[in-house]
PDB file of C-alpha atoms in Angstrom:
ATOM      1  CA  MET A1387       1.460  69.144  -2.082  1.00 49.00           C
ATOM      2  CA  ALA A1388       2.972  65.832  -3.296  1.00 47.00           C
ATOM      3  CA  ALA A1389       4.129  65.970  -6.979  1.00 50.00           C
ATOM      4  CA  GLU A1390       2.565  62.767  -7.839  1.00 80.00           C
ATOM      5  CA  ALA A1391      -0.864  63.563  -6.482  1.00 89.00           C
ATOM      6  CA  LEU A1392      -3.504  64.737  -8.958  1.00 94.00           C
ATOM      7  CA  VAL A1393      -5.744  67.446  -7.379  1.00 97.00           C
ATOM      8  CA  VAL A1394      -9.138  68.345  -8.790  1.00 97.00           C
ATOM      9  CA  ALA A1395     -10.486  71.383  -7.324  1.00 98.00           C
ATOM     10  CA  ILE A1396     -14.191  72.189  -7.471  1.00 97.00           C
ATOM     11  CA  VAL A1397     -15.168  75.932  -6.941  1.00 97.00           C
ATOM     12  CA  GLY A1398     -18.479  77.573  -7.414  1.00 95.00           C
ATOM     13  CA  ALA A1399     -21.154  79.800  -5.708  1.00 93.00           C
ATOM     14  CA  GLU A1400     -23.068  78.277  -2.790  1.00 89.00           C
ATOM     15  CA  SER A1401     -25.518  75.565  -3.243  1.00 86.00           C
ATOM     16  CA  THR A1402     -24.341  74.587  -6.690  1.00 91.00           C
ATOM     17  CA  GLY A1403     -23.636  70.983  -5.833  1.00 90.00           C
ATOM     18  CA  LYS A1404     -19.938  71.132  -4.887  1.00 94.00           C
ATOM     19  CA  THR A1405     -20.029  68.692  -1.994  1.00 93.00           C
ATOM     20  CA  VAL A1406     -22.145  66.169  -3.541  1.00 94.00           C
ATOM     21  CA  LEU A1407     -20.157  66.332  -6.676  1.00 96.00           C
ATOM     22  CA  ALA A1408     -16.870  65.954  -4.852  1.00 96.00           C
ATOM     23  CA  GLN A1409     -18.094  62.955  -3.003  1.00 96.00           C
ATOM     24  CA  ALA A1410     -19.549  61.214  -6.096  1.00 96.00           C
ATOM     25  CA  LEU A1411     -16.350  61.965  -8.031  1.00 96.00           C
ATOM     26  CA  ALA A1412     -14.145  60.516  -5.324  1.00 96.00           C
ATOM     27  CA  GLN A1413     -16.223  57.250  -5.395  1.00 95.00           C
ATOM     28  CA  ARG A1414     -16.404  56.886  -9.027  1.00 93.00           C
ATOM     29  CA  ILE A1415     -12.769  57.618  -9.656  1.00 92.00           C
ATOM     30  CA  ALA A1416     -11.701  55.071  -6.998  1.00 92.00           C
ATOM     31  CA  ALA A1417     -14.098  52.497  -8.369  1.00 90.00           C
ATOM     32  CA  GLU A1418     -13.336  52.869 -11.839  1.00 87.00           C
ATOM     33  CA  THR A1419      -9.524  53.190 -11.915  1.00 87.00           C
ATOM     34  CA  GLY A1420      -8.326  51.495  -8.656  1.00 87.00           C
ATOM     35  CA  LEU A1421      -6.315  54.662  -7.642  1.00 91.00           C
ATOM     36  CA  ALA A1422      -6.555  55.790  -4.088  1.00 92.00           C
ATOM     37  CA  CYS A1423      -8.969  58.600  -4.291  1.00 95.00           C
ATOM     38  CA  CYS A1424     -10.416  60.856  -1.464  1.00 96.00           C
ATOM     39  CA  TRP A1425     -12.326  64.038  -1.250  1.00 97.00           C
ATOM     40  CA  VAL A1426     -11.545  66.994   1.070  1.00 96.00           C
ATOM     41  CA  PRO A1427     -14.481  68.824   2.693  1.00 93.00           C
ATOM     42  CA  GLU A1428     -14.952  72.636   2.800  1.00 92.00           C
ATOM     43  CA  GLN A1429     -13.301  73.919   5.743  1.00 89.00           C
ATOM     44  CA  LEU A1430     -15.505  77.083   6.071  1.00 89.00           C
ATOM     45  CA  ARG A1431     -18.542  74.740   6.735  1.00 86.00           C
ATOM     46  CA  LEU A1432     -16.601  73.012   9.576  1.00 88.00           C
ATOM     47  CA  TRP A1433     -15.396  76.253  10.889  1.00 87.00           C
ATOM     48  CA  CYS A1434     -18.913  77.667  11.033  1.00 86.00           C
ATOM     49  CA  GLU A1435     -20.162  74.516  12.741  1.00 85.00           C
ATOM     50  CA  GLN A1436     -17.561  74.700  15.284  1.00 87.00           C
ATOM     51  CA  HIS A1437     -17.898  78.409  16.014  1.00 87.00           C
ATOM     52  CA  GLY A1438     -21.710  78.722  15.495  1.00 89.00           C
ATOM     53  CA  ARG A1439     -21.255  81.811  13.254  1.00 87.00           C
ATOM     54  CA  THR A1440     -19.823  83.084  10.080  1.00 87.00           C
ATOM     55  CA  PRO A1441     -16.083  84.392   9.985  1.00 91.00           C
ATOM     56  CA  GLN A1442     -14.964  87.905  10.527  1.00 93.00           C
ATOM     57  CA  PRO A1443     -12.496  89.550   8.116  1.00 94.00           C
ATOM     58  CA  HIS A1444      -9.424  88.924  10.119  1.00 96.00           C
ATOM     59  CA  GLU A1445     -10.399  85.249  10.392  1.00 95.00           C
ATOM     60  CA  GLN A1446     -10.468  84.742   6.555  1.00 95.00           C
ATOM     61  CA  PRO A1447      -6.717  84.149   6.026  1.00 96.00           C
ATOM     62  CA  ALA A1448      -6.644  81.241   8.591  1.00 95.00           C
ATOM     63  CA  ILE A1449      -9.635  79.439   6.979  1.00 95.00           C
ATOM     64  CA  ALA A1450      -7.876  79.811   3.519  1.00 95.00           C
ATOM     65  CA  ALA A1451      -4.774  78.267   5.079  1.00 96.00           C
ATOM     66  CA  ALA A1452      -6.713  75.586   6.716  1.00 95.00           C
ATOM     67  CA  GLN A1453      -8.278  74.561   3.327  1.00 96.00           C
ATOM     68  CA  GLN A1454      -4.827  74.461   1.601  1.00 96.00           C
ATOM     69  CA  GLU A1455      -3.423  72.473   4.398  1.00 96.00           C
ATOM     70  CA  ALA A1456      -6.268  69.855   4.282  1.00 96.00           C
ATOM     71  CA  ILE A1457      -5.824  69.330   0.662  1.00 97.00           C
ATOM     72  CA  GLU A1458      -2.164  69.108   0.840  1.00 95.00           C
ATOM     73  CA  ALA A1459      -2.406  66.587   3.727  1.00 96.00           C
ATOM     74  CA  ALA A1460      -4.897  64.384   1.589  1.00 96.00           C
ATOM     75  CA  ALA A1461      -2.469  64.597  -1.385  1.00 95.00           C
ATOM     76  CA  ARG A1462       0.265  63.035   0.756  1.00 94.00           C
ATOM     77  CA  MET A1463      -1.827  59.944   1.156  1.00 93.00           C
ATOM     78  CA  ALA A1464      -3.888  59.521  -2.116  1.00 95.00           C
ATOM     79  CA  ASP A1465      -3.286  59.285  -5.755  1.00 94.00           C
ATOM     80  CA  VAL A1466      -6.252  61.621  -6.676  1.00 95.00           C
ATOM     81  CA  VAL A1467      -7.708  64.226  -4.485  1.00 97.00           C
ATOM     82  CA  VAL A1468     -11.097  65.953  -5.090  1.00 98.00           C
ATOM     83  CA  ALA A1469     -11.263  69.263  -3.241  1.00 97.00           C
ATOM     84  CA  ASP A1470     -14.678  70.638  -2.130  1.00 95.00           C
ATOM     85  CA  THR A1471     -13.634  74.242  -2.621  1.00 94.00           C
ATOM     86  CA  THR A1472     -10.076  75.836  -2.310  1.00 97.00           C
ATOM     87  CA  ALA A1473      -8.787  79.062  -0.810  1.00 96.00           C
ATOM     88  CA  LEU A1474      -9.850  80.760  -4.013  1.00 96.00           C
ATOM     89  CA  MET A1475     -13.386  80.701  -2.691  1.00 95.00           C
ATOM     90  CA  THR A1476     -12.160  82.285   0.489  1.00 95.00           C
ATOM     91  CA  ALA A1477     -10.553  85.033  -1.565  1.00 96.00           C
ATOM     92  CA  VAL A1478     -13.879  85.592  -3.438  1.00 96.00           C
ATOM     93  CA  TYR A1479     -15.936  85.908  -0.377  1.00 94.00           C
ATOM     94  CA  SER A1480     -13.357  88.222   1.266  1.00 95.00           C
ATOM     95  CA  ARG A1481     -13.780  90.516  -1.927  1.00 95.00           C
ATOM     96  CA  LEU A1482     -17.722  90.237  -1.875  1.00 93.00           C
ATOM     97  CA  LEU A1483     -18.297  90.663   1.924  1.00 92.00           C
ATOM     98  CA  PHE A1484     -15.405  92.649   3.138  1.00 95.00           C
ATOM     99  CA  ASP A1485     -14.072  94.402  -0.044  1.00 95.00           C
ATOM    100  CA  ASP A1486     -10.756  92.793   0.691  1.00 96.00           C
ATOM    101  CA  GLY A1487      -8.590  91.573  -2.132  1.00 96.00           C
ATOM    102  CA  SER A1488      -5.464  90.675  -0.064  1.00 96.00           C
ATOM    103  CA  LEU A1489      -6.064  86.983  -0.441  1.00 97.00           C
ATOM    104  CA  ASP A1490      -6.281  86.871  -4.161  1.00 97.00           C
ATOM    105  CA  THR A1491      -2.602  86.445  -5.234  1.00 96.00           C
ATOM    106  CA  ARG A1492      -1.821  83.752  -2.783  1.00 96.00           C
ATOM    107  CA  ALA A1493      -4.929  81.728  -3.480  1.00 97.00           C
ATOM    108  CA  ALA A1494      -4.448  82.014  -7.175  1.00 97.00           C
ATOM    109  CA  ASP A1495      -0.789  80.962  -6.830  1.00 96.00           C
ATOM    110  CA  TRP A1496      -1.932  77.824  -4.971  1.00 96.00           C
ATOM    111  CA  GLN A1497      -4.833  77.052  -7.349  1.00 97.00           C
ATOM    112  CA  ARG A1498      -2.439  76.889 -10.263  1.00 95.00           C
ATOM    113  CA  ARG A1499      -1.010  73.803  -8.732  1.00 93.00           C
ATOM    114  CA  CYS A1500      -4.097  71.895  -9.063  1.00 96.00           C
ATOM    115  CA  ALA A1501      -4.311  69.599 -12.115  1.00 94.00           C
ATOM    116  CA  LEU A1502      -7.904  70.794 -12.941  1.00 96.00           C
ATOM    117  CA  THR A1503     -10.357  73.445 -11.785  1.00 97.00           C
ATOM    118  CA  LEU A1504     -14.119  72.723 -12.095  1.00 97.00           C
ATOM    119  CA  LEU A1505     -16.621  75.489 -11.813  1.00 97.00           C
ATOM    120  CA  THR A1506     -20.027  74.426 -10.923  1.00 95.00           C
ATOM    121  CA  ALA A1507     -22.805  76.139 -13.012  1.00 94.00           C
ATOM    122  CA  LEU A1508     -25.719  78.107 -11.605  1.00 93.00           C
ATOM    123  CA  ASP A1509     -28.269  75.697 -13.114  1.00 90.00           C
ATOM    124  CA  ILE A1510     -29.661  73.951 -10.019  1.00 87.00           C
ATOM    125  CA  GLU A1511     -31.945  75.165  -7.361  1.00 83.00           C
ATOM    126  CA  TRP A1512     -30.657  76.839  -4.294  1.00 79.00           C
ATOM    127  CA  VAL A1513     -31.198  75.023  -1.045  1.00 77.00           C
ATOM    128  CA  ALA A1514     -30.614  76.388   2.454  1.00 71.00           C
ATOM    129  CA  ASP A1515     -27.810  74.527   4.258  1.00 66.00           C
ATOM    130  CA  GLY A1516     -25.735  75.766   7.168  1.00 63.00           C
ATOM    131  CA  LEU A1517     -24.697  79.208   8.533  1.00 54.00           C
ATOM    132  CA  GLN A1518     -22.415  80.050   5.523  1.00 58.00           C
ATOM    133  CA  ARG A1519     -25.183  80.275   3.025  1.00 57.00           C
ATOM    134  CA  ASP A1520     -26.444  83.796   2.362  1.00 67.00           C
ATOM    135  CA  GLY A1521     -29.129  83.150  -0.102  1.00 73.00           C
ATOM    136  CA  PRO A1522     -29.876  82.720  -3.879  1.00 80.00           C
ATOM    137  CA  GLN A1523     -29.220  86.323  -4.473  1.00 83.00           C
ATOM    138  CA  VAL A1524     -25.555  85.986  -3.893  1.00 86.00           C
ATOM    139  CA  ARG A1525     -24.966  83.154  -6.348  1.00 91.00           C
ATOM    140  CA  ALA A1526     -24.605  85.333  -9.552  1.00 92.00           C
ATOM    141  CA  PRO A1527     -22.265  87.892  -7.864  1.00 93.00           C
ATOM    142  CA  VAL A1528     -20.093  85.176  -6.428  1.00 94.00           C
ATOM    143  CA  ASP A1529     -19.960  83.435  -9.844  1.00 95.00           C
ATOM    144  CA  ALA A1530     -19.067  86.594 -11.500  1.00 96.00           C
ATOM    145  CA  LEU A1531     -16.314  87.453  -9.089  1.00 95.00           C
ATOM    146  CA  LEU A1532     -14.981  83.902  -9.374  1.00 95.00           C
ATOM    147  CA  ARG A1533     -14.779  83.990 -13.135  1.00 96.00           C
ATOM    148  CA  GLU A1534     -13.121  87.482 -12.965  1.00 96.00           C
ATOM    149  CA  LEU A1535     -10.498  86.000 -10.567  1.00 96.00           C
ATOM    150  CA  LEU A1536      -9.838  83.030 -12.621  1.00 96.00           C
ATOM    151  CA  ALA A1537      -9.480  85.181 -15.746  1.00 96.00           C
ATOM    152  CA  ALA A1538      -7.200  87.881 -14.127  1.00 95.00           C
ATOM    153  CA  HIS A1539      -4.706  85.190 -12.949  1.00 96.00           C
ATOM    154  CA  ALA A1540      -4.983  83.150 -16.253  1.00 95.00           C
ATOM    155  CA  LEU A1541      -6.277  80.063 -14.429  1.00 95.00           C
ATOM    156  CA  PRO A1542      -7.697  77.416 -16.687  1.00 93.00           C
ATOM    157  CA  TRP A1543     -10.980  75.961 -15.703  1.00 95.00           C
ATOM    158  CA  ALA A1544     -13.977  73.902 -17.075  1.00 95.00           C
ATOM    159  CA  LEU A1545     -17.648  74.461 -16.384  1.00 95.00           C
ATOM    160  CA  VAL A1546     -19.769  71.590 -14.910  1.00 94.00           C
ATOM    161  CA  SER A1547     -23.484  71.791 -15.578  1.00 92.00           C
ATOM    162  CA  GLY A1548     -26.399  69.475 -15.518  1.00 91.00           C
ATOM    163  CA  GLY A1549     -28.639  67.966 -12.901  1.00 86.00           C
ATOM    164  CA  GLY A1550     -28.000  64.863 -10.800  1.00 86.00           C
ATOM    165  CA  GLN A1551     -25.930  62.207 -12.390  1.00 91.00           C
ATOM    166  CA  GLU A1552     -25.579  64.169 -15.639  1.00 93.00           C
ATOM    167  CA  ARG A1553     -23.465  66.690 -13.569  1.00 93.00           C
ATOM    168  CA  VAL A1554     -21.109  63.786 -12.264  1.00 94.00           C
ATOM    169  CA  GLU A1555     -20.840  62.385 -15.823  1.00 93.00           C
ATOM    170  CA  ASN A1556     -19.904  65.765 -17.317  1.00 93.00           C
ATOM    171  CA  ALA A1557     -17.344  66.304 -14.524  1.00 94.00           C
ATOM    172  CA  LEU A1558     -15.768  62.913 -15.249  1.00 92.00           C
ATOM    173  CA  ASP A1559     -15.617  63.748 -18.922  1.00 91.00           C
ATOM    174  CA  ALA A1560     -13.471  66.780 -17.961  1.00 93.00           C
ATOM    175  CA  ILE A1561     -11.255  64.677 -15.535  1.00 92.00           C
ATOM    176  CA  ALA A1562     -10.948  61.506 -17.764  1.00 89.00           C
ATOM    177  CA  PRO A1563      -8.044  62.741 -19.861  1.00 88.00           C
ATOM    178  CA  LEU A1564      -5.883  63.390 -16.928  1.00 89.00           C
ATOM    179  CA  LEU A1565      -6.610  59.923 -15.470  1.00 85.00           C
ATOM    180  CA  ARG A1566      -5.837  58.025 -18.599  1.00 77.00           C
ATOM    181  CA  GLY A1567      -2.169  58.835 -18.193  1.00 70.00           C
ATOM    182  CA  ARG A1568      -2.143  57.303 -14.766  1.00 70.00           C
ATOM    183  CA  THR A1569      -1.099  53.621 -14.004  1.00 56.00           C
ATOM    184  CA  ALA A1570      -3.589  52.011 -11.768  1.00 55.00           C
ATOM    185  CA  PRO A1571      -2.514  49.569  -8.998  1.00 50.00           C
ATOM    186  CA  ARG A1572      -5.058  47.116 -10.233  1.00 50.00           C
ATOM    187  CA  SER A1573      -5.590  46.107 -13.870  1.00 42.00           C
ATOM    188  CA  GLY A1574      -8.619  46.237 -15.934  1.00 41.00           C
ATOM    189  CA  LEU A1575     -10.205  49.218 -14.094  1.00 45.00           C
ATOM    190  CA  PHE A1576      -9.675  51.969 -16.727  1.00 53.00           C
ATOM    191  CA  THR A1577     -11.872  50.336 -19.195  1.00 54.00           C
ATOM    192  CA  ARG A1578     -14.820  52.650 -18.611  1.00 52.00           C
ATOM    193  CA  LEU A1579     -12.785  55.840 -18.459  1.00 56.00           C
ATOM    194  CA  ALA A1580     -10.775  54.636 -21.652  1.00 56.00           C
ATOM    195  CA  GLY A1581     -14.010  54.491 -23.625  1.00 56.00           C
ATOM    196  CA  ARG A1582     -14.704  58.136 -23.071  1.00 54.00           C
ATOM    197  CA  ASP A1583     -13.815  60.189 -26.184  1.00 49.00           C
ATOM    198  CA  ALA A1584     -14.833  63.711 -27.262  1.00 47.00           C
ATOM    199  CA  ALA A1585     -16.097  62.374 -30.463  1.00 43.00           C
ATOM    200  CA  ASP A1586     -18.467  60.057 -28.860  1.00 52.00           C
ATOM    201  CA  ARG A1587     -19.651  62.134 -25.918  1.00 52.00           C
ATOM    202  CA  PRO A1588     -18.901  65.691 -26.782  1.00 50.00           C
ATOM    203  CA  TRP A1589     -18.131  68.302 -23.997  1.00 47.00           C
ATOM    204  CA  ARG A1590     -21.181  70.570 -23.506  1.00 49.00           C
ATOM    205  CA  CYS A1591     -20.674  74.088 -22.142  1.00 50.00           C
ATOM    206  CA  GLU A1592     -23.883  75.841 -23.025  1.00 44.00           C
ATOM    207  CA  HIS A1593     -23.971  77.774 -19.766  1.00 46.00           C
ATOM    208  CA  CYS A1594     -20.416  79.226 -20.246  1.00 51.00           C
ATOM    209  CA  ASP A1595     -20.073  82.890 -21.043  1.00 45.00           C
ATOM    210  CA  ASP A1596     -17.134  82.273 -23.374  1.00 48.00           C
ATOM    211  CA  PRO A1597     -16.336  78.567 -23.787  1.00 42.00           C
ATOM    212  CA  GLN A1598     -13.603  79.127 -26.289  1.00 47.00           C
ATOM    213  CA  CYS A1599     -11.572  81.013 -23.654  1.00 51.00           C
ATOM    214  CA  GLU A1600     -11.561  78.398 -20.942  1.00 52.00           C
ATOM    215  CA  HIS A1601     -11.180  75.565 -23.618  1.00 47.00           C
ATOM    216  CA  ALA A1602      -8.229  77.366 -25.094  1.00 46.00           C
ATOM    217  CA  ALA A1603      -6.644  77.921 -21.762  1.00 49.00           C
ATOM    218  CA  GLN A1604      -7.010  74.202 -21.042  1.00 48.00           C
ATOM    219  CA  ALA A1605      -5.423  73.248 -24.331  1.00 46.00           C
ATOM    220  CA  ALA A1606      -2.465  75.616 -23.781  1.00 48.00           C
ATOM    221  CA  ARG A1607      -1.854  74.368 -20.338  1.00 47.00           C
ATOM    222  CA  ARG A1608      -1.828  70.651 -21.498  1.00 46.00           C
ATOM    223  CA  ALA A1609       0.578  71.600 -24.511  1.00 48.00           C
TER     224      ALA A1609
END
């Protein structure tokens, strides 16, 4: 991953708006900062579409590697990359579906290189979409495993909740501090982001199990 590229990783259970959020964030960041920004799609979705089925246990490592490689390739070309999932999600599903934790450490080590990890909340309706979706009943177990993995490896994260545009705005509030320290290739495009301030638009995390933990981890990482 290029040292100068800022990578925002979006993780979360299925049908929690990760793809829509990634696309919207990439568009907004590019428009409001002038920075070259792109989003990286979920490789599992592409894999399922290509093969017409879900992967078997032995195919999981290759999917995780493909996700990492896609993000790294994008980071070599852009200033900011928004990733629609990372290998951390592959590790979570390997645990849930195959009782296999062999991908955990490598996925967590790579996740630590991301500038910010956003976890999408379970506050929007589940919608069927693609072979890789198992049903609304798996969202809570996936969310729990994901939080467990993040905590076990001391990975800082921020919860993103809200419907529609509110979800995008809340995500931008989490990302904005990282963008303020960047120099845009065009002038005058940080105005809207520079106007965001915690005192004016407080971060809301009412759906978080323990907001102090994640916020403390974020603060410690920035220190």
